[in-house]
Coordinates of N, CA and C in Angstrom, one line a residue:
Chain A
Q17 N 142.4 -70.5 -105.6 CA 141.0 -70.6 -105.3 C 140.5 -72.0 -105.5
S18 N 140.0 -72.6 -104.4 CA 139.5 -74.0 -104.5 C 138.2 -74.0 -105.2
A19 N 137.9 -75.1 -106.0 CA 136.7 -75.3 -106.6 C 135.5 -75.4 -105.6
L20 N 134.4 -74.9 -106.0 CA 133.2 -75.1 -105.2 C 132.8 -76.6 -105.2
T21 N 132.2 -77.1 -104.1 CA 131.9 -78.5 -104.0 C 130.5 -78.9 -104.4
Q22 N 130.4 -79.7 -105.4 CA 129.1 -80.3 -105.8 C 129.1 -81.8 -105.8
P23 N 128.0 -82.4 -105.6 CA 128.0 -83.9 -105.7 C 128.3 -84.3 -107.1
A24 N 129.0 -85.4 -107.3 CA 129.3 -85.9 -108.6 C 128.2 -86.3 -109.4
S25 N 127.1 -86.8 -108.8 CA 126.0 -87.3 -109.6 C 124.7 -87.2 -108.7
V26 N 123.6 -87.0 -109.4 CA 122.3 -87.0 -108.8 C 121.3 -87.6 -109.8
S27 N 120.4 -88.4 -109.4 CA 119.5 -89.0 -110.3 C 118.0 -88.9 -109.8
G28 N 117.1 -89.1 -110.7 CA 115.7 -89.0 -110.4 C 114.9 -89.6 -111.5
S29 N 113.6 -89.9 -111.2 CA 112.7 -90.4 -112.2 C 112.0 -89.3 -112.8
P30 N 111.5 -89.5 -114.0 CA 110.7 -88.5 -114.7 C 109.5 -88.0 -113.8
G31 N 109.4 -86.7 -113.8 CA 108.3 -86.1 -113.0 C 108.8 -85.7 -111.5
Q32 N 109.8 -86.3 -111.1 CA 110.3 -86.0 -109.7 C 111.1 -84.7 -109.7
S33 N 111.4 -84.3 -108.5 CA 112.2 -83.1 -108.3 C 113.6 -83.5 -107.7
I34 N 114.6 -82.9 -108.1 CA 115.9 -83.2 -107.6 C 116.6 -81.8 -107.2
T35 N 117.6 -81.9 -106.3 CA 118.3 -80.7 -105.9 C 119.8 -81.0 -105.9
I36 N 120.5 -80.0 -106.5 CA 122.0 -80.1 -106.5 C 122.5 -79.0 -105.6
S37 N 123.4 -79.4 -104.7 CA 124.0 -78.4 -103.8 C 125.4 -78.0 -104.4
C38 N 125.8 -76.8 -103.9 CA 127.0 -76.2 -104.3 C 127.6 -75.4 -103.1
T39 N 128.7 -75.9 -102.5 CA 129.2 -75.4 -101.3 C 130.5 -74.7 -101.5
G40 N 130.5 -73.5 -100.9 CA 131.8 -72.7 -101.0 C 132.1 -72.1 -99.7
T41 N 132.6 -70.9 -99.6 CA 133.0 -70.2 -98.4 C 132.4 -68.8 -98.4
S42 N 132.7 -68.1 -97.3 CA 132.3 -66.7 -97.2 C 133.1 -65.8 -98.1
S43 N 134.1 -66.3 -98.7 CA 134.9 -65.6 -99.7 C 134.3 -65.6 -101.1
D44 N 133.4 -66.5 -101.3 CA 132.7 -66.6 -102.6 C 131.2 -66.6 -102.4
I45 N 130.7 -67.8 -102.4 CA 129.2 -67.9 -102.3 C 128.6 -67.1 -101.2
G46 N 129.1 -67.2 -100.0 CA 128.5 -66.5 -98.9 C 128.7 -65.0 -98.8
G47 N 129.7 -64.5 -99.6 CA 130.0 -63.1 -99.6 C 129.4 -62.2 -100.6
Y48 N 128.8 -62.8 -101.6 CA 128.2 -62.1 -102.7 C 126.9 -62.7 -103.2
E49 N 126.2 -61.9 -104.0 CA 125.0 -62.5 -104.6 C 125.2 -62.7 -106.1
Y50 N 126.3 -63.5 -106.4 CA 126.8 -63.7 -107.7 C 127.0 -65.2 -108.0
V51 N 126.0 -66.0 -107.5 CA 126.1 -67.4 -107.9 C 125.3 -67.6 -109.2
S52 N 125.9 -68.4 -110.1 CA 125.2 -68.7 -111.4 C 125.3 -70.2 -111.6
W53 N 124.4 -70.7 -112.4 CA 124.3 -72.2 -112.7 C 124.2 -72.4 -114.2
Y54 N 124.9 -73.4 -114.6 CA 125.0 -73.7 -116.1 C 124.6 -75.2 -116.3
Q55 N 123.9 -75.4 -117.5 CA 123.6 -76.7 -117.9 C 124.5 -77.0 -119.1
Q56 N 125.1 -78.2 -119.2 CA 125.9 -78.6 -120.3 C 125.6 -80.0 -120.8
H57 N 125.1 -80.1 -122.0 CA 124.9 -81.4 -122.6 C 126.1 -81.9 -123.3
P58 N 126.3 -83.2 -123.5 CA 127.6 -83.7 -124.1 C 127.9 -83.1 -125.4
G59 N 129.2 -82.6 -125.5 CA 129.6 -82.0 -126.8 C 129.1 -80.6 -127.1
K60 N 128.4 -80.0 -126.1 CA 127.9 -78.7 -126.3 C 128.5 -77.7 -125.3
A61 N 128.4 -76.4 -125.7 CA 128.8 -75.4 -124.8 C 127.8 -75.3 -123.6
P62 N 128.3 -74.8 -122.5 CA 127.4 -74.6 -121.3 C 126.3 -73.5 -121.7
Q63 N 125.2 -73.6 -120.9 CA 124.1 -72.6 -121.1 C 123.7 -72.1 -119.7
L64 N 123.6 -70.8 -119.6 CA 123.2 -70.2 -118.3 C 121.8 -70.5 -118.0
I65 N 121.5 -70.9 -116.8 CA 120.1 -71.2 -116.3 C 119.7 -70.4 -115.1
I66 N 120.7 -69.9 -114.3 CA 120.4 -69.1 -113.2 C 121.6 -68.1 -113.0
Y67 N 121.3 -66.9 -112.6 CA 122.3 -65.9 -112.3 C 121.9 -65.1 -111.1
D68 N 122.8 -64.4 -110.5 CA 122.6 -63.6 -109.3 C 121.8 -64.4 -108.2
D69 N 122.3 -65.6 -108.0 CA 121.8 -66.5 -106.9 C 120.5 -67.2 -107.3
T70 N 119.5 -66.4 -107.7 CA 118.2 -67.0 -107.9 C 117.4 -66.6 -109.1
W71 N 118.0 -65.8 -110.0 CA 117.2 -65.3 -111.1 C 117.4 -66.2 -112.3
R72 N 116.3 -66.4 -113.0 CA 116.3 -67.3 -114.2 C 116.1 -66.5 -115.4
P73 N 116.9 -66.7 -116.5 CA 116.7 -66.0 -117.7 C 115.3 -66.3 -118.3
L74 N 114.6 -65.4 -118.9 CA 113.3 -65.6 -119.4 C 113.1 -66.7 -120.3
E75 N 114.2 -67.0 -121.1 CA 114.1 -68.1 -122.1 C 114.2 -69.5 -121.5
F76 N 114.5 -69.5 -120.2 CA 114.8 -70.9 -119.6 C 113.5 -71.3 -118.8
S77 N 113.4 -72.6 -118.8 CA 112.2 -73.2 -118.2 C 112.0 -72.9 -116.7
S78 N 110.8 -72.6 -116.3 CA 110.5 -72.3 -114.9 C 110.6 -73.6 -114.0
R79 N 110.9 -74.7 -114.6 CA 111.1 -75.9 -113.8 C 112.4 -75.8 -113.0
F80 N 113.2 -74.9 -113.4 CA 114.5 -74.7 -112.8 C 114.4 -73.5 -111.8
S81 N 114.9 -73.8 -110.6 CA 114.9 -72.7 -109.6 C 116.1 -72.9 -108.7
A82 N 116.4 -71.8 -108.0 CA 117.6 -71.8 -107.2 C 117.4 -71.1 -105.9
S83 N 118.2 -71.4 -104.9 CA 118.2 -70.8 -103.6 C 119.6 -70.7 -103.0
K84 N 119.8 -70.0 -101.9 CA 121.1 -70.0 -101.2 C 120.9 -69.7 -99.8
S85 N 121.7 -70.4 -99.0 CA 121.7 -70.2 -97.5 C 123.2 -70.3 -97.1
G86 N 123.6 -69.2 -96.6 CA 125.0 -69.1 -96.1 C 126.0 -69.3 -97.2
N87 N 126.8 -70.3 -97.1 CA 127.8 -70.6 -98.1 C 127.4 -71.7 -99.1
T88 N 126.2 -72.1 -99.0 CA 125.7 -73.2 -99.9 C 124.6 -72.7 -100.8
A89 N 124.7 -72.9 -102.1 CA 123.7 -72.6 -103.1 C 123.1 -73.9 -103.5
S90 N 121.9 -73.9 -104.0 CA 121.2 -75.1 -104.5 C 120.4 -74.8 -105.7
L91 N 120.4 -75.8 -106.6 CA 119.6 -75.8 -107.8 C 118.6 -76.9 -107.8
T92 N 117.3 -76.6 -108.0 CA 116.2 -77.5 -108.0 C 115.6 -77.7 -109.4
I93 N 115.5 -78.9 -109.8 CA 114.8 -79.2 -111.1 C 113.5 -79.9 -110.8
S94 N 112.4 -79.3 -111.1 CA 111.1 -79.9 -110.8 C 110.6 -80.5 -112.1
G95 N 109.7 -81.5 -111.9 CA 109.1 -82.2 -113.0 C 110.2 -82.7 -114.0
L96 N 111.1 -83.5 -113.4 CA 112.3 -83.9 -114.2 C 111.9 -84.5 -115.5
Q97 N 112.6 -84.1 -116.6 CA 112.3 -84.6 -117.9 C 113.6 -85.2 -118.5
A98 N 113.4 -86.1 -119.5 CA 114.6 -86.8 -120.1 C 115.6 -85.8 -120.6
E99 N 115.2 -84.6 -121.2 CA 116.1 -83.7 -121.7 C 116.9 -82.9 -120.6
D100 N 116.6 -83.1 -119.4 CA 117.3 -82.5 -118.3 C 118.6 -83.3 -117.9
E101 N 118.7 -84.5 -118.5 CA 119.9 -85.3 -118.3 C 121.1 -84.5 -118.9
A102 N 122.0 -84.1 -118.1 CA 123.1 -83.2 -118.5 C 124.1 -83.0 -117.3
D103 N 125.1 -82.3 -117.5 CA 126.0 -81.9 -116.4 C 125.6 -80.5 -116.0
Y104 N 125.7 -80.2 -114.7 CA 125.3 -78.9 -114.2 C 126.5 -78.4 -113.3
Y105 N 126.8 -77.1 -113.6 CA 127.9 -76.5 -112.9 C 127.4 -75.2 -112.1
C106 N 127.9 -75.0 -110.9 CA 127.7 -73.7 -110.3 C 128.9 -72.9 -110.4
S107 N 128.8 -71.6 -110.2 CA 129.9 -70.7 -110.3 C 129.6 -69.5 -109.4
S108 N 130.7 -68.9 -108.9 CA 130.6 -67.8 -108.0 C 131.7 -66.8 -108.2
Y109 N 131.4 -65.5 -108.0 CA 132.4 -64.5 -107.9 C 133.1 -64.7 -106.6
T110 N 134.4 -64.2 -106.5 CA 135.1 -64.4 -105.3 C 135.7 -63.0 -104.8
N111 N 136.3 -63.0 -103.6 CA 136.8 -61.8 -103.1 C 138.2 -61.5 -103.7
K112 N 138.7 -62.3 -104.6 CA 139.9 -62.0 -105.3 C 139.6 -61.5 -106.8
N113 N 138.4 -61.0 -107.0 CA 138.0 -60.5 -108.3 C 138.1 -61.6 -109.3
S114 N 137.9 -62.9 -108.9 CA 138.0 -64.0 -109.8 C 136.7 -64.7 -109.8
L115 N 136.6 -65.7 -110.7 CA 135.4 -66.6 -110.7 C 135.8 -68.0 -110.4
V116 N 135.0 -68.8 -109.8 CA 135.3 -70.2 -109.5 C 134.1 -71.0 -109.8
F117 N 134.3 -72.2 -110.4 CA 133.3 -73.1 -110.7 C 133.3 -74.3 -109.7
G118 N 132.1 -75.0 -109.7 CA 132.1 -76.2 -109.0 C 132.6 -77.3 -109.9
G119 N 132.8 -78.5 -109.3 CA 133.3 -79.6 -110.1 C 132.3 -80.2 -111.1
G120 N 131.1 -79.9 -110.9 CA 130.0 -80.4 -111.8 C 129.3 -81.5 -111.3
T121 N 128.0 -81.6 -111.6 CA 127.1 -82.7 -111.2 C 126.4 -83.3 -112.4
H122 N 126.6 -84.6 -112.6 CA 125.9 -85.3 -113.7 C 124.5 -85.7 -113.2
V123 N 123.5 -85.2 -113.9 CA 122.1 -85.6 -113.6 C 121.6 -86.7 -114.5
T124 N 121.2 -87.8 -113.9 CA 120.7 -88.9 -114.7 C 119.2 -89.0 -114.5
V125 N 118.4 -89.1 -115.6 CA 117.0 -89.3 -115.5 C 116.7 -90.8 -115.7
L126 N 116.2 -91.4 -114.6 CA 116.1 -92.9 -114.6 C 115.0 -93.4 -115.6
Chain B
Q21 N 121.4 -63.0 -134.8 CA 121.5 -63.6 -133.5 C 122.9 -63.4 -132.8
V22 N 122.9 -63.1 -131.6 CA 124.1 -62.8 -130.8 C 125.0 -64.1 -130.9
Q23 N 126.2 -64.0 -131.2 CA 127.0 -65.2 -131.4 C 128.5 -64.9 -131.1
L24 N 129.2 -65.9 -130.6 CA 130.6 -65.9 -130.4 C 131.2 -67.1 -131.1
V25 N 132.3 -66.9 -131.9 CA 133.0 -67.9 -132.6 C 134.5 -67.9 -132.3
E26 N 135.0 -69.0 -131.7 CA 136.4 -69.1 -131.3 C 137.2 -69.7 -132.5
S27 N 138.4 -69.4 -132.5 CA 139.4 -70.0 -133.5 C 140.8 -69.9 -133.0
G28 N 141.7 -70.6 -133.6 CA 143.1 -70.5 -133.2 C 143.6 -71.7 -132.5
G29 N 142.7 -72.6 -132.1 CA 143.2 -73.8 -131.4 C 144.0 -74.7 -132.3
G30 N 144.7 -75.7 -131.7 CA 145.5 -76.6 -132.4 C 146.4 -77.4 -131.5
L31 N 147.3 -78.1 -132.2 CA 148.4 -78.9 -131.5 C 149.6 -78.0 -131.3
V32 N 150.1 -78.0 -130.1 CA 151.3 -77.2 -129.9 C 152.2 -78.0 -128.9
R33 N 153.5 -77.8 -129.1 CA 154.4 -78.6 -128.2 C 154.6 -77.9 -126.8
P34 N 154.9 -78.6 -125.8 CA 155.1 -78.0 -124.5 C 156.1 -76.9 -124.6
G35 N 155.8 -75.8 -123.9 CA 156.7 -74.6 -124.0 C 156.3 -73.7 -125.1
G36 N 155.4 -74.1 -126.0 CA 155.1 -73.3 -127.1 C 154.0 -72.3 -126.8
S37 N 153.6 -71.5 -127.8 CA 152.6 -70.4 -127.7 C 151.5 -70.6 -128.7
L38 N 150.4 -70.0 -128.3 CA 149.2 -70.0 -129.2 C 148.4 -68.8 -128.9
R39 N 147.7 -68.3 -129.9 CA 146.8 -67.2 -129.7 C 145.4 -67.5 -130.2
L40 N 144.5 -67.5 -129.3 CA 143.1 -67.8 -129.6 C 142.3 -66.5 -129.9
S41 N 141.4 -66.6 -130.8 CA 140.5 -65.4 -131.1 C 139.0 -65.8 -130.9
C42 N 138.2 -64.8 -130.6 CA 136.8 -65.1 -130.4 C 136.1 -63.9 -131.1
A43 N 135.4 -64.1 -132.2 CA 134.7 -63.1 -132.9 C 133.3 -63.0 -132.4
A44 N 132.9 -61.7 -132.1 CA 131.6 -61.5 -131.7 C 130.7 -61.0 -132.8
S45 N 129.4 -61.4 -132.8 CA 128.5 -61.0 -133.8 C 127.2 -60.4 -133.1
R46 N 126.6 -59.4 -133.7 CA 125.4 -58.8 -133.2 C 125.5 -58.1 -131.9
F47 N 126.7 -57.9 -131.4 CA 126.8 -57.0 -130.2 C 128.2 -56.5 -130.2
T48 N 128.5 -55.4 -129.5 CA 129.8 -54.8 -129.5 C 130.5 -55.3 -128.2
L49 N 131.7 -55.9 -128.5 CA 132.5 -56.5 -127.4 C 132.8 -55.5 -126.3
T50 N 133.1 -54.3 -126.7 CA 133.5 -53.3 -125.7 C 132.4 -52.8 -124.8
D51 N 131.2 -53.3 -125.0 CA 130.1 -52.9 -124.1 C 129.9 -53.9 -123.0
Y52 N 130.7 -55.0 -123.0 CA 130.6 -56.1 -122.0 C 131.9 -56.5 -121.4
F53 N 131.9 -57.0 -120.2 CA 133.0 -57.8 -119.7 C 133.0 -59.1 -120.5
M54 N 134.1 -59.7 -120.7 CA 134.3 -60.9 -121.5 C 135.2 -61.8 -120.8
S55 N 134.9 -63.1 -120.9 CA 135.7 -64.1 -120.1 C 136.2 -65.3 -121.0
W56 N 137.2 -65.9 -120.6 CA 137.7 -67.2 -121.1 C 137.5 -68.3 -120.1
I57 N 137.0 -69.4 -120.5 CA 136.8 -70.6 -119.6 C 137.3 -71.8 -120.4
R58 N 137.9 -72.7 -119.7 CA 138.4 -73.9 -120.4 C 137.8 -75.2 -119.7
Q59 N 137.9 -76.3 -120.5 CA 137.4 -77.6 -120.0 C 138.4 -78.7 -120.5
A60 N 139.1 -79.2 -119.6 CA 140.0 -80.3 -120.0 C 139.2 -81.5 -120.3
P61 N 139.7 -82.5 -121.1 CA 139.0 -83.6 -121.5 C 138.4 -84.4 -120.4
G62 N 137.1 -84.6 -120.4 CA 136.4 -85.3 -119.4 C 136.3 -84.6 -118.0
K63 N 136.7 -83.4 -118.0 CA 136.7 -82.6 -116.7 C 135.7 -81.5 -116.7
G64 N 135.7 -80.8 -115.6 CA 134.7 -79.7 -115.4 C 135.2 -78.4 -116.0
L65 N 134.4 -77.4 -115.8 CA 134.8 -76.0 -116.3 C 135.7 -75.3 -115.4
E66 N 136.6 -74.6 -115.9 CA 137.6 -73.8 -115.2 C 137.7 -72.4 -115.8
W67 N 137.3 -71.4 -114.9 CA 137.5 -70.0 -115.4 C 139.0 -69.7 -115.4
I68 N 139.4 -69.0 -116.5 CA 140.8 -68.6 -116.5 C 141.1 -67.1 -116.6
S69 N 140.2 -66.3 -117.2 CA 140.4 -64.9 -117.3 C 139.2 -64.1 -117.7
Y70 N 139.1 -62.8 -117.2 CA 138.1 -61.9 -117.8 C 138.7 -60.5 -117.9
I71 N 138.1 -59.7 -118.8 CA 138.5 -58.4 -119.1 C 137.3 -57.5 -118.9
S72 N 137.5 -56.3 -118.4 CA 136.4 -55.4 -118.2 C 136.0 -54.7 -119.5
S73 N 134.8 -54.1 -119.5 CA 134.3 -53.6 -120.7 C 135.2 -52.5 -121.3
N74 N 135.8 -51.7 -120.4 CA 136.7 -50.6 -120.9 C 138.1 -51.1 -121.2
G75 N 138.4 -52.4 -120.9 CA 139.7 -53.0 -121.3 C 140.8 -52.7 -120.3
R76 N 140.5 -51.9 -119.3 CA 141.5 -51.4 -118.3 C 141.8 -52.4 -117.3
A77 N 140.9 -53.3 -117.0 CA 141.1 -54.3 -115.9 C 141.1 -55.7 -116.5
T78 N 142.1 -56.5 -116.1 CA 142.1 -57.9 -116.5 C 142.4 -58.8 -115.3
Y79 N 141.8 -59.9 -115.2 CA 142.0 -60.8 -114.1 C 142.3 -62.2 -114.6
Y80 N 143.1 -63.0 -113.8 CA 143.5 -64.3 -114.3 C 143.5 -65.3 -113.1
A81 N 143.2 -66.5 -113.4 CA 143.3 -67.6 -112.4 C 144.7 -67.9 -112.1
D82 N 145.0 -68.3 -110.9 CA 146.3 -68.6 -110.5 C 147.0 -69.6 -111.4
S83 N 146.3 -70.5 -111.9 CA 146.8 -71.6 -112.7 C 147.5 -71.1 -114.1
V84 N 147.1 -69.9 -114.5 CA 147.6 -69.4 -115.8 C 148.3 -68.0 -115.6
Q85 N 148.2 -67.5 -114.4 CA 148.8 -66.1 -114.2 C 150.3 -66.1 -114.6
G86 N 150.6 -65.1 -115.4 CA 151.9 -64.9 -115.9 C 152.2 -65.6 -117.2
R87 N 151.3 -66.5 -117.6 CA 151.5 -67.2 -118.9 C 150.5 -66.8 -120.0
I88 N 149.4 -66.2 -119.6 CA 148.4 -65.8 -120.6 C 148.1 -64.4 -120.5
T89 N 147.6 -63.8 -121.6 CA 147.2 -62.4 -121.6 C 145.9 -62.3 -122.4
I90 N 144.9 -61.7 -121.8 CA 143.6 -61.4 -122.4 C 143.6 -60.0 -123.0
S91 N 143.0 -59.9 -124.1 CA 143.0 -58.5 -124.7 C 141.8 -58.5 -125.8
R92 N 141.6 -57.4 -126.4 CA 140.6 -57.2 -127.4 C 141.2 -56.6 -128.7
D93 N 140.6 -57.0 -129.8 CA 140.9 -56.3 -131.1 C 139.6 -55.6 -131.4
T94 N 139.5 -54.3 -131.1 CA 138.2 -53.6 -131.2 C 137.8 -53.4 -132.7
A95 N 138.8 -53.3 -133.5 CA 138.5 -53.1 -135.0 C 137.8 -54.4 -135.5
K96 N 138.2 -55.5 -135.0 CA 137.6 -56.8 -135.5 C 136.5 -57.3 -134.5
N97 N 136.2 -56.5 -133.5 CA 135.2 -56.9 -132.5 C 135.5 -58.3 -132.0
S98 N 136.7 -58.6 -131.6 CA 137.2 -59.9 -131.2 C 137.9 -59.9 -129.9
L99 N 137.7 -60.9 -129.1 CA 138.4 -61.2 -127.9 C 139.6 -62.1 -128.2
L100 N 140.8 -61.8 -127.5 CA 142.0 -62.6 -127.8 C 142.5 -63.2 -126.5
L101 N 143.2 -64.3 -126.7 CA 143.9 -64.9 -125.5 C 145.3 -65.4 -126.0
Q102 N 146.3 -64.7 -125.6 CA 147.7 -65.1 -125.9 C 148.2 -66.1 -124.8
M103 N 148.6 -67.3 -125.2 CA 149.0 -68.3 -124.3 C 150.4 -68.6 -124.5
N104 N 151.3 -68.5 -123.5 CA 152.7 -68.8 -123.6 C 153.1 -69.9 -122.7
S105 N 154.3 -70.5 -122.9 CA 154.8 -71.5 -122.0 C 153.8 -72.6 -121.7
L106 N 153.2 -73.1 -122.7 CA 152.1 -74.0 -122.6 C 152.6 -75.4 -122.0
R107 N 151.7 -76.0 -121.2 CA 152.0 -77.2 -120.6 C 150.9 -78.3 -121.0
A108 N 151.2 -79.5 -120.7 CA 150.3 -80.6 -121.0 C 148.9 -80.3 -120.3
E109 N 149.0 -79.8 -119.2 CA 147.7 -79.6 -118.4 C 146.9 -78.4 -118.9
D110 N 147.4 -77.7 -119.9 CA 146.6 -76.7 -120.6 C 145.7 -77.2 -121.7
T111 N 145.9 -78.5 -122.0 CA 145.1 -79.2 -123.0 C 143.6 -79.1 -122.6
A112 N 142.8 -78.5 -123.4 CA 141.4 -78.3 -123.1 C 140.6 -77.7 -124.3
I113 N 139.3 -77.7 -124.1 CA 138.5 -76.9 -125.0 C 138.4 -75.5 -124.3
Y114 N 138.7 -74.5 -125.1 CA 138.7 -73.1 -124.6 C 137.4 -72.4 -125.2
Y115 N 136.6 -71.9 -124.2 CA 135.4 -71.2 -124.6 C 135.6 -69.7 -124.2
C116 N 135.1 -68.8 -125.1 CA 134.9 -67.4 -124.7 C 133.5 -67.2 -124.4
A117 N 133.2 -66.3 -123.5 CA 131.8 -66.1 -123.1 C 131.6 -64.6 -122.7
R118 N 130.4 -64.1 -123.0 CA 130.0 -62.8 -122.6 C 129.5 -62.8 -121.2
M119 N 129.8 -61.8 -120.4 CA 129.3 -61.7 -119.1 C 128.0 -60.9 -119.0
K120 N 127.0 -61.4 -118.5 CA 125.6 -60.9 -118.6 C 125.5 -59.5 -117.9
M121 N 124.9 -58.6 -118.5 CA 124.6 -57.3 -118.0 C 123.1 -57.2 -117.8
I122 N 122.7 -56.5 -116.8 CA 121.2 -56.2 -116.6 C 121.0 -54.7 -116.9
R123 N 120.0 -54.5 -117.8 CA 119.7 -53.1 -118.2 C 121.0 -52.4 -118.7
D124 N 121.9 -53.1 -119.2 CA 123.1 -52.6 -119.9 C 124.1 -52.0 -118.9
V125 N 123.8 -52.0 -117.6 CA 124.8 -51.3 -116.7 C 125.2 -52.2 -115.5
I126 N 124.4 -53.2 -115.2 CA 124.7 -54.0 -113.9 C 125.3 -55.3 -114.3
L127 N 126.5 -55.5 -113.9 CA 127.3 -56.7 -114.2 C 126.8 -57.9 -113.2
T128 N 126.6 -59.1 -113.8 CA 126.1 -60.2 -113.0 C 127.2 -61.2 -112.7
Y129 N 128.4 -61.2 -113.4 CA 129.4 -62.2 -113.3 C 128.9 -63.6 -113.7
A130 N 127.9 -63.6 -114.5 CA 127.4 -64.8 -115.1 C 127.6 -64.7 -116.6
M131 N 127.9 -65.9 -117.2 CA 128.1 -65.9 -118.6 C 126.9 -66.3 -119.4
D132 N 126.3 -65.4 -120.2 CA 125.1 -65.6 -120.9 C 125.2 -66.0 -122.3
V133 N 126.3 -65.7 -123.0 CA 126.5 -66.1 -124.3 C 127.9 -66.8 -124.4
W134 N 127.9 -68.0 -125.0 CA 129.1 -68.8 -125.1 C 129.4 -69.2 -126.5
G135 N 130.7 -69.2 -126.8 CA 131.1 -69.8 -128.1 C 131.0 -71.3 -128.1
Q136 N 131.3 -71.9 -129.3 CA 131.3 -73.3 -129.4 C 132.6 -74.0 -128.9
G137 N 133.6 -73.2 -128.7 CA 134.9 -73.7 -128.1 C 135.9 -74.0 -129.2
T138 N 137.1 -73.9 -128.9 CA 138.2 -74.3 -129.7 C 139.2 -75.1 -128.9
T139 N 139.7 -76.2 -129.5 CA 140.5 -77.2 -128.8 C 141.9 -76.9 -128.9
V140 N 142.6 -76.9 -127.8 CA 144.0 -76.7 -127.6 C 144.6 -78.0 -127.1
T141 N 145.6 -78.6 -127.8 CA 146.2 -79.8 -127.4 C 147.7 -79.5 -127.2
V142 N 148.2 -79.7 -126.0 CA 149.7 -79.5 -125.8 C 150.3 -80.9 -125.6
S143 N 151.1 -81.2 -126.6 CA 151.8 -82.6 -126.6 C 153.0 -82.6 -127.5
S144 N 154.0 -83.4 -127.1 CA 155.2 -83.5 -127.9 C 155.0 -84.6 -128.9

């Protein structure tokens, strides 16, 4: 199972919005409503920020939102803040009863 | 507070074996699907295995198929990962994670509780 494709890095200024893409295939992203997104700060465990394509856990900021079109999922961070600087990973269930992650995107707040 | 704590990592020679444990607190392991994910130094996340809530179904990534076994110790409310024939490329931080359920019955295939990780180094 090949990893999902994410840009290596994305940057933005405080207050701006940025979007991270995650591209897979009809065997994973496009075939199910099981895309999730994770935030990981250096030296820390990942934290779930989006599940089931677009749902956000109640405890996570509403500045994070997600969407999906075909085989590509996207994560948008609005009102970018310094604490949003981290690595972001997408993940999807696949038709082989497995899970697959994207390569990760480093977000830099300028 | 719901918590997962991994243990059992360490330095092992190529070809060796290691067993990782993940102790769950404030929830019952057998009510959830549970997963292992690893992260090689400076690299991204890699899913390697998950087990169903009833323990009857287990799934593995191709990269570890045949070399690892996921299981549970229900008496200790712990998730286990037996790793054999270890290779240098298995060097990573190994995380256990709980797979999120909605209203206790709907599986999301998303990991909502993560441990802090345990480090496995395979080197001669």
